[in-house]
Amino acid sequence: MPQTPKETDIKGKKLKSSIYISTFSNRTLLINNVNKLMINEKQNSFICFSTLESFMKSLNDKFIHLFKSTLNKYCENIFFAKNKSITSLISLTNDITRLQTKKHGTITVTIPDNIFTTKNESDVIFFIKKLNEWSIKNTSTINLFVYGRDTHLIKKSITQNPNLSVGYANYQSIDKNTYLEHVYYWGLNTGMNGESETYHSLHNNSATNYNIKHPHSLSSSANLDDEDTVYIAKTAIEYGYKIPDTMICASTNVELVNSLTSVSKAAIVLSCSEQNDVSELGMQAFQLRQRYGQQIKIIIKEMKPCLRYADEMYLLQAGINLIVHFGTRFSRMQSGIEMLKGQIFTRPLPSSIEELLSFHVETIAVKGFVDFNSFIYYTKTFLSQLETSQTQFALIKLERLPNIKIANYLSMCSIQREGDIMTITNDSMYLFLQGVRINDLATALHNIFKLPIQDIFISETSFTSIGRIEHELHHIEQNGLTIDNITLIENKEKEPLSAIPQQASLAVHKPLDF
């Protein structure tokens, strides 16, 4: 991967009978790119394999209006999925190849990433090959756009099989206003362009590096050989531990950061004792990274068990190298610092402190059961906050057993974390868990319910992409129960059985004759 933001020109004339693939981390980046594409290149057809409603969900009205007006002005044919999104690549291939389009035209095909979640690599390769054959048959240029948080599912297939397309680029959101354009390869009528990375503003497409320091443009102390030096806050050292001579101490994190004047490759260890420290720690790490470049090592030492998964992801966005979790011996932390020697931090940083703080999602002070309208509102709020971050989340559908009362389900569910919410529909219980790794879902459910979920529910379904969650929220809206509905159902279940008619035959006790 190149180490400097060299820009590759991808604005030249594209080749006919060819396919160009681009992946986007969210819809905002995708639509921004489509708007520019429509203006700069004549588009004969725009095909989106999501419904118009689901494609536009959660976007602001001004952005939607601009997108629709651009399509209507510059594109001849516009297609959106009629009903729910297609989930089969075979159906997708059949629908595209049946379309009647002009020869020698340009076609943009837009697909959500959830279509690829259950597909193996051979299915993806087969789909792209069929699309390529169709472009050759129609002498057309195809722009294949895939968007969503799970685009990594097809990136591997594309990069390992460069013969599938003549161009591949990935667009990754850095923060709300900045994104990284990574061009892997890009063929034009002027020749083939190689790999490059370029930072852009979402509202101004001019390339920039936003003062992000790269290995070849470090601070004035770049030649200082201090890789064996460790700067550490005393609050990050356990009581009674003897400090090595290579460690330079300050009383607190603030004093340590303020005392640094010339650092090149040294390690800087900051402490974290409570969750309220996280926001300030992120800002300190970000400023250190901006000031001293990519060769310093920033380590966070957790002194008490206080860091949540979302906090760890926020600190990662701020530019830290390592978190040493509570309970790790000091000597093990020293081994971790040794392992970091010689490494260079290459992750992109947010463009400003304000954009960094947008990754530190403030947990809404709500937890446990809420009615379905509040559940939908809170979930949409969380999704809008989490879309630009890399924090994972999940909507879980648990289908209820008909012979267990709703009140019993509520008594068996104990949600402890702020921001985790639950609601009830006609046939299911739904939970939205923010800041949870997908492989930790089983543990999370074990901590929430008093009994194993396989004993008290018919089935469990997890939704981990924004598109699938928004689609399921529509189902919750149609089948959700209010508190009054639940009360009526509970009262109905408590009604006594109707009296047995007198003429009915009853069983009579009679001794057996032996």
Short mmCIF file of C-alpha atoms in Angstrom, two decimals:
data_model
loop_
_atom_site.label_atom_id
_atom_site.label_comp_id
_atom_site.label_asym_id
_atom_site.label_seq_id
_atom_site.Cartn_x
_atom_site.Cartn_y
_atom_site.Cartn_z
CA MET A 1 0.00 0.00 0.00
CA PRO A 2 1.42 3.41 -0.84
CA GLN A 3 2.42 5.55 2.13
CA THR A 4 1.66 8.99 0.68
CA PRO A 5 -1.65 10.38 -0.60
CA LYS A 6 -0.83 10.32 -4.28
CA GLU A 7 -3.93 10.90 -6.39
CA THR A 8 -4.78 8.63 -9.30
CA ASP A 9 -6.76 10.19 -12.14
CA ILE A 10 -9.97 8.17 -12.59
CA LYS A 11 -11.90 10.88 -14.36
CA GLY A 12 -10.79 10.02 -17.90
CA LYS A 13 -12.90 8.31 -20.51
CA LYS A 14 -13.83 4.77 -19.50
CA LEU A 15 -13.52 1.72 -21.75
CA LYS A 16 -16.51 0.17 -23.50
CA SER A 17 -17.44 -3.50 -22.96
CA SER A 18 -15.96 -3.19 -19.49
CA ILE A 19 -16.99 -3.22 -15.84
CA TYR A 20 -15.78 -0.85 -13.12
CA ILE A 21 -16.41 -1.82 -9.50
CA SER A 22 -16.60 0.57 -6.54
CA THR A 23 -17.43 -0.26 -2.92
CA PHE A 24 -18.74 2.32 -0.43
CA SER A 25 -18.89 2.16 3.37
CA ASN A 26 -22.28 3.94 3.46
CA ARG A 27 -25.07 5.32 1.25
CA THR A 28 -24.04 8.95 1.70
CA LEU A 29 -20.70 8.30 -0.02
CA LEU A 30 -22.44 6.27 -2.72
CA ILE A 31 -25.03 8.93 -3.55
CA ASN A 32 -22.38 11.66 -3.49
CA ASN A 33 -20.41 9.67 -6.07
CA VAL A 34 -23.49 8.93 -8.19
CA ASN A 35 -24.38 12.64 -8.32
CA LYS A 36 -20.90 13.48 -9.67
CA LEU A 37 -20.98 10.55 -12.07
CA MET A 38 -24.31 11.64 -13.54
CA ILE A 39 -23.00 15.13 -14.21
CA ASN A 40 -19.57 14.13 -15.58
CA GLU A 41 -20.56 11.04 -17.59
CA LYS A 42 -23.61 10.46 -19.76
CA GLN A 43 -25.67 7.77 -18.00
CA ASN A 44 -28.20 5.74 -19.95
CA SER A 45 -29.52 3.69 -17.02
CA PHE A 46 -29.42 3.69 -13.22
CA ILE A 47 -30.42 0.38 -11.60
CA CYS A 48 -30.82 0.00 -7.84
CA PHE A 49 -31.65 -3.37 -6.28
CA SER A 50 -33.26 -1.82 -3.20
CA THR A 51 -36.68 -0.24 -3.00
CA LEU A 52 -36.71 3.54 -3.30
CA GLU A 53 -38.09 3.80 0.24
CA SER A 54 -35.38 1.66 1.85
CA PHE A 55 -32.63 3.31 -0.23
CA MET A 56 -33.67 6.77 0.97
CA LYS A 57 -34.31 5.91 4.62
CA SER A 58 -32.48 7.98 7.27
CA LEU A 59 -31.22 10.51 4.68
CA ASN A 60 -32.12 14.17 5.06
CA ASP A 61 -34.70 15.71 2.72
CA LYS A 62 -32.25 18.11 1.06
CA PHE A 63 -29.89 15.28 0.16
CA ILE A 64 -32.77 13.16 -1.21
CA HIS A 65 -34.08 16.06 -3.32
CA LEU A 66 -30.62 16.68 -4.84
CA PHE A 67 -30.22 12.99 -5.68
CA LYS A 68 -33.66 12.67 -7.31
CA SER A 69 -33.30 15.86 -9.32
CA THR A 70 -29.83 14.79 -10.55
CA LEU A 71 -31.16 11.40 -11.66
CA ASN A 72 -34.14 12.92 -13.47
CA LYS A 73 -31.99 15.50 -15.21
CA TYR A 74 -29.04 13.39 -16.36
CA CYS A 75 -30.26 9.78 -16.57
CA GLU A 76 -32.56 8.34 -19.26
CA ASN A 77 -33.78 5.21 -17.44
CA ILE A 78 -34.17 4.76 -13.69
CA PHE A 79 -34.98 1.40 -12.07
CA PHE A 80 -35.59 0.59 -8.40
CA ALA A 81 -36.67 -2.75 -6.93
CA LYS A 82 -40.45 -2.99 -6.92
CA ASN A 83 -40.96 -4.72 -3.60
CA LYS A 84 -38.42 -5.81 -1.01
CA SER A 85 -34.74 -6.05 -1.88
CA ILE A 86 -33.60 -9.06 -3.90
CA THR A 87 -31.47 -11.51 -1.89
CA SER A 88 -30.41 -13.96 -4.63
CA LEU A 89 -27.45 -13.30 -6.93
CA ILE A 90 -29.01 -15.57 -9.56
CA SER A 91 -32.23 -13.50 -9.55
CA LEU A 92 -30.10 -10.39 -9.68
CA THR A 93 -28.21 -11.68 -12.73
CA ASN A 94 -31.42 -12.67 -14.52
CA ASP A 95 -33.07 -9.30 -13.89
CA ILE A 96 -30.06 -7.35 -15.20
CA THR A 97 -29.54 -9.43 -18.34
CA ARG A 98 -33.25 -9.18 -19.26
CA LEU A 99 -33.14 -5.38 -19.30
CA GLN A 100 -33.45 -3.73 -22.70
CA THR A 101 -30.75 -1.05 -22.80
CA LYS A 102 -29.04 0.92 -25.54
CA LYS A 103 -25.82 -0.42 -26.97
CA HIS A 104 -22.65 1.63 -26.41
CA GLY A 105 -24.27 3.13 -23.29
CA THR A 106 -23.22 3.54 -19.67
CA ILE A 107 -25.12 1.72 -16.92
CA THR A 108 -24.79 2.10 -13.15
CA VAL A 109 -25.85 -0.90 -11.03
CA THR A 110 -26.24 -0.33 -7.29
CA ILE A 111 -26.44 -3.26 -4.84
CA PRO A 112 -26.60 -3.34 -1.00
CA ASP A 113 -23.93 -5.45 0.68
CA ASN A 114 -26.43 -7.73 2.48
CA ILE A 115 -27.00 -9.61 -0.81
CA PHE A 116 -23.43 -10.94 -0.48
CA THR A 117 -23.56 -11.89 3.24
CA THR A 118 -24.54 -15.52 2.71
CA LYS A 119 -22.78 -16.06 -0.61
CA ASN A 120 -19.47 -17.83 -1.11
CA GLU A 121 -16.65 -16.46 -3.25
CA SER A 122 -17.52 -18.59 -6.30
CA ASP A 123 -21.06 -17.08 -6.38
CA VAL A 124 -19.63 -13.56 -6.32
CA ILE A 125 -17.14 -14.33 -9.11
CA PHE A 126 -19.88 -15.99 -11.21
CA PHE A 127 -22.14 -12.92 -10.79
CA ILE A 128 -19.42 -10.45 -11.86
CA LYS A 129 -18.44 -12.63 -14.83
CA LYS A 130 -22.06 -12.71 -16.04
CA LEU A 131 -22.25 -8.95 -15.67
CA ASN A 132 -19.04 -8.63 -17.68
CA GLU A 133 -20.42 -10.86 -20.43
CA TRP A 134 -23.50 -8.68 -20.60
CA SER A 135 -21.37 -5.52 -20.94
CA ILE A 136 -19.47 -7.11 -23.84
CA LYS A 137 -22.68 -8.22 -25.55
CA ASN A 138 -24.13 -4.68 -25.34
CA THR A 139 -20.80 -2.88 -25.86
CA SER A 140 -21.61 -1.01 -22.66
CA THR A 141 -19.69 0.40 -19.73
CA ILE A 142 -21.00 -0.85 -16.37
CA ASN A 143 -20.39 0.87 -13.04
CA LEU A 144 -21.06 -1.70 -10.31
CA PHE A 145 -21.56 0.02 -6.93
CA VAL A 146 -21.81 -2.02 -3.71
CA TYR A 147 -22.54 -0.17 -0.47
CA GLY A 148 -22.74 -0.99 3.24
CA ARG A 149 -20.64 -1.82 6.29
CA ASP A 150 -19.94 -5.38 5.05
CA THR A 151 -18.34 -4.60 1.68
CA HIS A 152 -15.24 -6.47 2.87
CA LEU A 153 -17.20 -9.62 1.96
CA ILE A 154 -16.54 -8.97 -1.73
CA LYS A 155 -13.35 -6.87 -1.59
CA LYS A 156 -11.23 -10.00 -1.18
CA SER A 157 -12.81 -11.64 -4.26
CA ILE A 158 -12.28 -8.53 -6.39
CA THR A 159 -8.68 -7.79 -5.36
CA GLN A 160 -7.60 -11.43 -5.77
CA ASN A 161 -9.24 -11.66 -9.21
CA PRO A 162 -8.28 -8.42 -11.02
CA ASN A 163 -9.32 -9.96 -14.34
CA LEU A 164 -12.97 -9.58 -13.29
CA SER A 165 -12.97 -5.83 -13.97
CA VAL A 166 -10.82 -3.11 -15.49
CA GLY A 167 -11.14 -0.90 -12.41
CA TYR A 168 -11.71 -1.22 -8.68
CA ALA A 169 -11.88 1.53 -6.04
CA ASN A 170 -13.00 1.58 -2.41
CA TYR A 171 -14.50 4.60 -0.64
CA GLN A 172 -14.18 4.55 3.15
CA SER A 173 -15.80 7.15 5.40
CA ILE A 174 -13.31 8.69 7.84
CA ASP A 175 -15.81 11.01 9.52
CA LYS A 176 -18.94 12.91 8.54
CA ASN A 177 -17.04 15.28 6.24
CA THR A 178 -14.01 13.27 5.11
CA TYR A 179 -13.52 10.07 3.16
CA LEU A 180 -10.62 8.03 1.80
CA GLU A 181 -10.57 7.02 -1.87
CA HIS A 182 -8.42 3.92 -2.36
CA VAL A 183 -7.91 3.08 -6.04
CA TYR A 184 -6.53 -0.44 -6.49
CA TYR A 185 -6.37 -0.28 -10.31
CA TRP A 186 -8.22 1.74 -12.93
CA GLY A 187 -8.12 1.28 -16.70
CA LEU A 188 -8.97 4.17 -19.02
CA ASN A 189 -8.58 4.87 -22.71
CA THR A 190 -5.24 6.49 -21.83
CA GLY A 191 -3.91 3.37 -20.08
CA MET A 192 -3.92 1.58 -16.73
CA ASN A 193 -3.49 3.53 -13.50
CA GLY A 194 -1.94 1.90 -10.44
CA GLU A 195 -2.77 1.90 -6.74
CA SER A 196 -3.21 5.15 -4.79
CA GLU A 197 -4.90 6.67 -1.76
CA THR A 198 -6.46 10.14 -1.65
CA TYR A 199 -8.35 12.00 1.08
CA HIS A 200 -11.39 14.06 0.06
CA SER A 201 -13.90 16.37 1.66
CA LEU A 202 -17.48 15.21 1.15
CA HIS A 203 -18.50 18.73 0.13
CA ASN A 204 -15.40 19.57 -1.88
CA ASN A 205 -13.80 16.88 -4.02
CA SER A 206 -10.34 18.46 -4.10
CA ALA A 207 -7.66 16.11 -2.80
CA THR A 208 -6.05 17.00 0.51
CA ASN A 209 -4.08 15.39 3.31
CA TYR A 210 -5.71 17.42 6.14
CA ASN A 211 -2.31 17.88 7.81
CA ILE A 212 -2.16 14.16 8.53
CA LYS A 213 1.49 13.30 9.07
CA HIS A 214 2.88 10.50 6.94
CA PRO A 215 6.10 8.52 7.47
CA HIS A 216 8.03 10.68 5.02
CA SER A 217 6.78 14.01 6.39
CA LEU A 218 7.22 13.67 10.15
CA SER A 219 7.95 16.29 12.79
CA SER A 220 11.27 18.05 13.17
CA SER A 221 12.33 15.42 15.75
CA ALA A 222 12.05 12.59 13.18
CA ASN A 223 15.78 11.81 13.45
CA LEU A 224 15.65 11.53 17.24
CA ASP A 225 16.45 7.93 18.28
CA ASP A 226 14.12 7.54 21.30
CA GLU A 227 12.46 4.22 20.46
CA ASP A 228 13.58 2.70 23.78
CA THR A 229 12.09 5.56 25.78
CA VAL A 230 8.72 5.19 27.51
CA TYR A 231 6.80 8.22 28.78
CA ILE A 232 4.24 7.11 31.35
CA ALA A 233 1.71 8.68 33.73
CA LYS A 234 2.15 7.53 37.34
CA THR A 235 -1.57 6.79 37.38
CA ALA A 236 -0.81 3.98 34.88
CA ILE A 237 1.58 2.22 37.29
CA GLU A 238 0.39 -0.20 39.96
CA TYR A 239 1.28 0.59 43.56
CA GLY A 240 4.68 -0.70 44.63
CA TYR A 241 6.05 -1.40 41.15
CA LYS A 242 9.65 -0.35 40.55
CA ILE A 243 9.95 1.92 37.52
CA PRO A 244 12.72 1.05 34.98
CA ASP A 245 15.29 3.72 34.09
CA THR A 246 13.98 3.91 30.52
CA MET A 247 10.63 5.23 31.78
CA ILE A 248 10.05 8.97 32.21
CA CYS A 249 7.12 9.71 34.54
CA ALA A 250 4.64 12.51 35.14
CA SER A 251 1.97 12.62 37.80
CA THR A 252 -1.13 12.58 35.54
CA ASN A 253 -2.09 12.17 31.89
CA VAL A 254 -2.45 15.95 31.47
CA GLU A 255 0.97 16.68 32.98
CA LEU A 256 2.56 13.98 30.83
CA VAL A 257 1.08 15.33 27.57
CA ASN A 258 2.03 18.92 28.46
CA SER A 259 5.61 17.94 29.37
CA LEU A 260 6.38 16.38 25.97
CA THR A 261 8.48 18.62 23.72
CA SER A 262 10.43 16.40 21.33
CA VAL A 263 9.25 12.87 20.57
CA SER A 264 9.97 10.71 17.51
CA LYS A 265 9.44 6.98 18.10
CA ALA A 266 8.91 6.71 21.86
CA ALA A 267 6.00 5.00 23.63
CA ILE A 268 3.50 7.15 25.56
CA VAL A 269 1.40 5.37 28.21
CA LEU A 270 -1.79 7.03 29.47
CA SER A 271 -4.08 5.68 32.17
CA CYS A 272 -7.85 5.13 32.17
CA SER A 273 -9.63 4.55 35.49
CA GLU A 274 -13.27 5.33 34.64
CA GLN A 275 -15.50 5.69 31.61
CA ASN A 276 -15.74 9.46 32.06
CA ASP A 277 -12.02 9.63 31.14
CA VAL A 278 -12.56 8.17 27.66
CA SER A 279 -13.57 11.34 25.78
CA GLU A 280 -10.60 13.33 27.11
CA LEU A 281 -8.22 10.42 26.46
CA GLY A 282 -9.31 10.30 22.83
CA MET A 283 -8.61 14.00 22.36
CA GLN A 284 -5.18 13.67 23.99
CA ALA A 285 -4.26 10.71 21.77
CA PHE A 286 -5.48 12.52 18.64
CA GLN A 287 -3.42 15.63 19.44
CA LEU A 288 -0.32 13.55 20.17
CA ARG A 289 -0.71 11.69 16.87
CA GLN A 290 -1.16 14.94 14.93
CA ARG A 291 1.79 16.60 16.68
CA TYR A 292 4.37 13.81 16.58
CA GLY A 293 3.39 11.68 13.61
CA GLN A 294 2.96 8.00 12.89
CA GLN A 295 6.03 6.49 14.57
CA ILE A 296 5.13 7.24 18.20
CA LYS A 297 3.32 4.48 20.11
CA ILE A 298 0.28 5.50 22.17
CA ILE A 299 -0.82 2.97 24.79
CA ILE A 300 -3.87 3.14 27.07
CA LYS A 301 -3.55 1.27 30.40
CA GLU A 302 -6.95 0.34 31.85
CA MET A 303 -6.60 0.57 35.64
CA LYS A 304 -10.17 -0.50 36.43
CA PRO A 305 -12.64 -2.47 34.26
CA CYS A 306 -14.32 0.54 32.65
CA LEU A 307 -13.83 0.37 28.86
CA ARG A 308 -16.73 -0.81 26.73
CA TYR A 309 -16.37 -2.05 23.17
CA ALA A 310 -17.64 1.29 21.78
CA ASP A 311 -15.03 3.15 23.88
CA GLU A 312 -12.26 0.96 22.46
CA MET A 313 -13.36 1.71 18.90
CA TYR A 314 -13.46 5.45 19.66
CA LEU A 315 -9.90 5.33 21.04
CA LEU A 316 -8.79 3.42 17.94
CA GLN A 317 -10.24 6.20 15.75
CA ALA A 318 -8.27 8.69 17.87
CA GLY A 319 -4.96 7.09 16.87
CA ILE A 320 -3.88 4.80 19.72
CA ASN A 321 -1.75 1.71 19.09
CA LEU A 322 -2.71 -0.53 22.00
CA ILE A 323 -5.08 -0.97 24.94
CA VAL A 324 -3.69 -2.89 27.93
CA HIS A 325 -6.77 -4.24 29.70
CA PHE A 326 -7.34 -4.35 33.44
CA GLY A 327 -5.71 -7.35 35.09
CA THR A 328 -2.75 -7.46 32.71
CA ARG A 329 0.52 -7.54 34.60
CA PHE A 330 2.85 -4.55 34.16
CA SER A 331 5.57 -6.81 32.76
CA ARG A 332 3.16 -8.05 30.09
CA MET A 333 2.46 -4.44 29.11
CA GLN A 334 6.22 -3.91 28.72
CA SER A 335 6.32 -6.92 26.38
CA GLY A 336 3.51 -5.36 24.35
CA ILE A 337 5.48 -2.11 24.05
CA GLU A 338 8.52 -4.08 22.83
CA MET A 339 6.34 -5.68 20.12
CA LEU A 340 5.28 -2.25 18.88
CA LYS A 341 8.85 -1.15 18.14
CA GLY A 342 9.46 -0.49 14.47
CA GLN A 343 5.76 -0.26 13.66
CA ILE A 344 4.18 2.71 11.91
CA PHE A 345 0.60 3.86 12.45
CA THR A 346 -1.10 4.04 9.02
CA ARG A 347 -4.82 4.22 9.85
CA PRO A 348 -6.58 7.38 8.61
CA LEU A 349 -7.52 9.90 11.30
CA PRO A 350 -10.61 12.15 11.50
CA SER A 351 -10.10 15.61 10.05
CA SER A 352 -10.64 17.46 13.35
CA ILE A 353 -11.29 17.09 17.08
CA GLU A 354 -14.97 17.81 16.45
CA GLU A 355 -15.22 14.96 13.94
CA LEU A 356 -13.38 12.66 16.35
CA LEU A 357 -15.88 13.41 19.11
CA SER A 358 -18.71 12.41 16.77
CA PHE A 359 -17.38 8.84 17.04
CA HIS A 360 -17.77 8.94 20.81
CA VAL A 361 -21.47 8.12 20.85
CA GLU A 362 -23.12 9.35 24.01
CA THR A 363 -25.32 6.52 25.27
CA ILE A 364 -28.95 7.60 25.57
CA ALA A 365 -30.14 7.17 29.16
CA VAL A 366 -32.66 4.45 28.36
CA LYS A 367 -32.56 0.71 28.83
CA GLY A 368 -34.90 -2.25 29.07
CA PHE A 369 -38.47 -2.46 27.81
CA VAL A 370 -39.97 0.36 25.71
CA ASP A 371 -43.09 0.39 23.54
CA PHE A 372 -42.59 -0.30 19.84
CA ASN A 373 -42.84 3.37 18.75
CA SER A 374 -40.09 4.39 21.20
CA PHE A 375 -38.07 1.33 20.16
CA ILE A 376 -38.18 2.38 16.49
CA TYR A 377 -37.29 5.99 17.37
CA TYR A 378 -34.31 5.07 19.57
CA THR A 379 -33.02 2.47 17.10
CA LYS A 380 -33.10 4.96 14.21
CA THR A 381 -31.29 7.49 16.41
CA PHE A 382 -28.58 4.97 17.26
CA LEU A 383 -28.20 3.94 13.60
CA SER A 384 -27.65 7.53 12.45
CA GLN A 385 -24.93 7.92 15.11
CA LEU A 386 -23.26 4.58 14.40
CA GLU A 387 -23.31 4.75 10.57
CA THR A 388 -20.00 6.60 10.25
CA SER A 389 -18.28 4.73 13.10
CA GLN A 390 -16.85 1.23 12.88
CA THR A 391 -18.72 0.04 15.98
CA GLN A 392 -20.78 -3.10 15.47
CA PHE A 393 -24.40 -3.42 16.63
CA ALA A 394 -27.28 -5.86 16.31
CA LEU A 395 -31.06 -6.10 16.18
CA ILE A 396 -32.13 -9.50 17.51
CA LYS A 397 -35.53 -11.07 16.80
CA LEU A 398 -36.64 -13.80 19.22
CA GLU A 399 -39.85 -15.60 18.22
CA ARG A 400 -42.01 -16.22 21.29
CA LEU A 401 -43.58 -19.50 22.36
CA PRO A 402 -47.40 -19.18 22.41
CA ASN A 403 -47.79 -20.86 25.81
CA ILE A 404 -45.53 -18.39 27.68
CA LYS A 405 -47.17 -15.15 28.81
CA ILE A 406 -45.68 -11.78 27.85
CA ALA A 407 -45.34 -10.89 31.55
CA ASN A 408 -43.23 -14.00 32.07
CA TYR A 409 -40.96 -13.03 29.17
CA LEU A 410 -40.51 -9.55 30.62
CA SER A 411 -39.63 -10.99 34.03
CA MET A 412 -37.03 -13.31 32.47
CA CYS A 413 -35.31 -10.43 30.60
CA SER A 414 -32.88 -8.27 32.59
CA ILE A 415 -31.06 -5.58 30.56
CA GLN A 416 -28.31 -3.84 32.54
CA ARG A 417 -26.45 -1.68 29.98
CA GLU A 418 -27.63 1.83 29.17
CA GLY A 419 -28.68 2.07 25.51
CA ASP A 420 -29.77 -1.58 25.15
CA ILE A 421 -33.52 -1.71 24.58
CA MET A 422 -36.26 -4.30 24.04
CA THR A 423 -39.85 -4.35 22.76
CA ILE A 424 -42.67 -6.83 22.07
CA THR A 425 -44.64 -7.54 18.88
CA ASN A 426 -47.53 -9.95 18.19
CA ASP A 427 -45.25 -12.95 17.85
CA SER A 428 -41.72 -11.88 18.83
CA MET A 429 -39.44 -10.06 21.22
CA TYR A 430 -36.88 -7.65 19.73
CA LEU A 431 -33.66 -6.38 21.28
CA PHE A 432 -31.37 -3.67 19.95
CA LEU A 433 -27.84 -3.91 21.34
CA GLN A 434 -25.49 -1.06 20.51
CA GLY A 435 -21.75 -1.51 20.76
CA VAL A 436 -21.62 -5.32 20.67
CA ARG A 437 -19.35 -7.55 18.62
CA ILE A 438 -21.21 -10.06 16.49
CA ASN A 439 -19.29 -12.99 17.98
CA ASP A 440 -20.29 -11.80 21.48
CA LEU A 441 -24.06 -11.97 20.83
CA ALA A 442 -24.45 -15.38 22.48
CA THR A 443 -22.69 -14.12 25.61
CA ALA A 444 -24.82 -10.96 25.63
CA LEU A 445 -28.06 -12.95 25.40
CA HIS A 446 -26.84 -15.31 28.14
CA ASN A 447 -26.32 -12.29 30.41
CA ILE A 448 -29.73 -10.79 29.58
CA PHE A 449 -31.98 -13.86 30.02
CA LYS A 450 -32.27 -16.01 33.13
CA LEU A 451 -32.89 -19.16 31.05
CA PRO A 452 -31.21 -20.44 27.86
CA ILE A 453 -32.90 -18.76 24.89
CA GLN A 454 -33.27 -22.07 23.04
CA ASP A 455 -35.57 -23.21 25.89
CA ILE A 456 -37.90 -20.20 25.86
CA PHE A 457 -37.96 -19.06 22.21
CA ILE A 458 -38.81 -20.78 18.94
CA SER A 459 -36.05 -19.12 16.93
CA GLU A 460 -33.39 -16.40 16.98
CA THR A 461 -32.52 -14.08 14.06
CA SER A 462 -29.80 -11.41 14.13
CA PHE A 463 -29.73 -8.33 11.86
CA THR A 464 -26.35 -6.59 11.74
CA SER A 465 -26.51 -4.29 8.70
CA ILE A 466 -28.32 -0.96 8.57
CA GLY A 467 -30.40 -1.94 5.52
CA ARG A 468 -31.70 -5.17 7.08
CA ILE A 469 -32.43 -3.45 10.40
CA GLU A 470 -34.39 -0.66 8.72
CA HIS A 471 -36.40 -3.26 6.80
CA GLU A 472 -37.19 -5.14 10.03
CA LEU A 473 -38.20 -1.92 11.80
CA HIS A 474 -41.01 -1.65 9.24
CA HIS A 475 -42.22 -5.11 10.35
CA ILE A 476 -42.08 -4.00 14.01
CA GLU A 477 -44.12 -0.91 13.15
CA GLN A 478 -46.86 -3.07 11.64
CA ASN A 479 -46.95 -5.69 14.42
CA GLY A 480 -45.76 -3.84 17.52
CA LEU A 481 -47.67 -3.84 20.80
CA THR A 482 -48.20 -0.83 23.04
CA ILE A 483 -48.33 -1.16 26.82
CA ASP A 484 -52.15 -0.96 26.63
CA ASN A 485 -52.20 -3.79 24.06
CA ILE A 486 -50.03 -5.95 26.31
CA THR A 487 -52.30 -5.22 29.30
CA LEU A 488 -55.38 -6.26 27.31
CA ILE A 489 -53.71 -9.49 26.20
CA GLU A 490 -52.64 -10.29 29.76
CA ASN A 491 -56.15 -9.61 31.12
CA LYS A 492 -57.71 -11.80 28.44
CA GLU A 493 -55.39 -14.65 29.38
CA LYS A 494 -56.47 -14.32 33.03
CA GLU A 495 -60.22 -14.67 32.27
CA PRO A 496 -61.71 -17.83 33.89
CA LEU A 497 -62.87 -20.67 31.69
CA SER A 498 -66.59 -20.62 30.87
CA ALA A 499 -68.76 -22.75 33.19
CA ILE A 500 -69.22 -26.36 32.12
CA PRO A 501 -72.88 -27.05 31.18
CA GLN A 502 -74.72 -29.26 33.68
CA GLN A 503 -75.75 -31.74 31.02
CA ALA A 504 -72.16 -32.39 30.04
CA SER A 505 -70.84 -35.84 30.85
CA LEU A 506 -68.29 -35.75 33.63
CA ALA A 507 -65.74 -38.39 34.59
CA VAL A 508 -66.86 -40.37 37.68
CA HIS A 509 -64.49 -42.04 40.12
CA LYS A 510 -65.18 -45.78 40.22
CA PRO A 511 -63.10 -48.44 41.98
CA LEU A 512 -61.57 -51.11 39.80
CA ASP A 513 -62.66 -54.73 40.25
CA PHE A 514 -59.75 -57.17 40.54
#
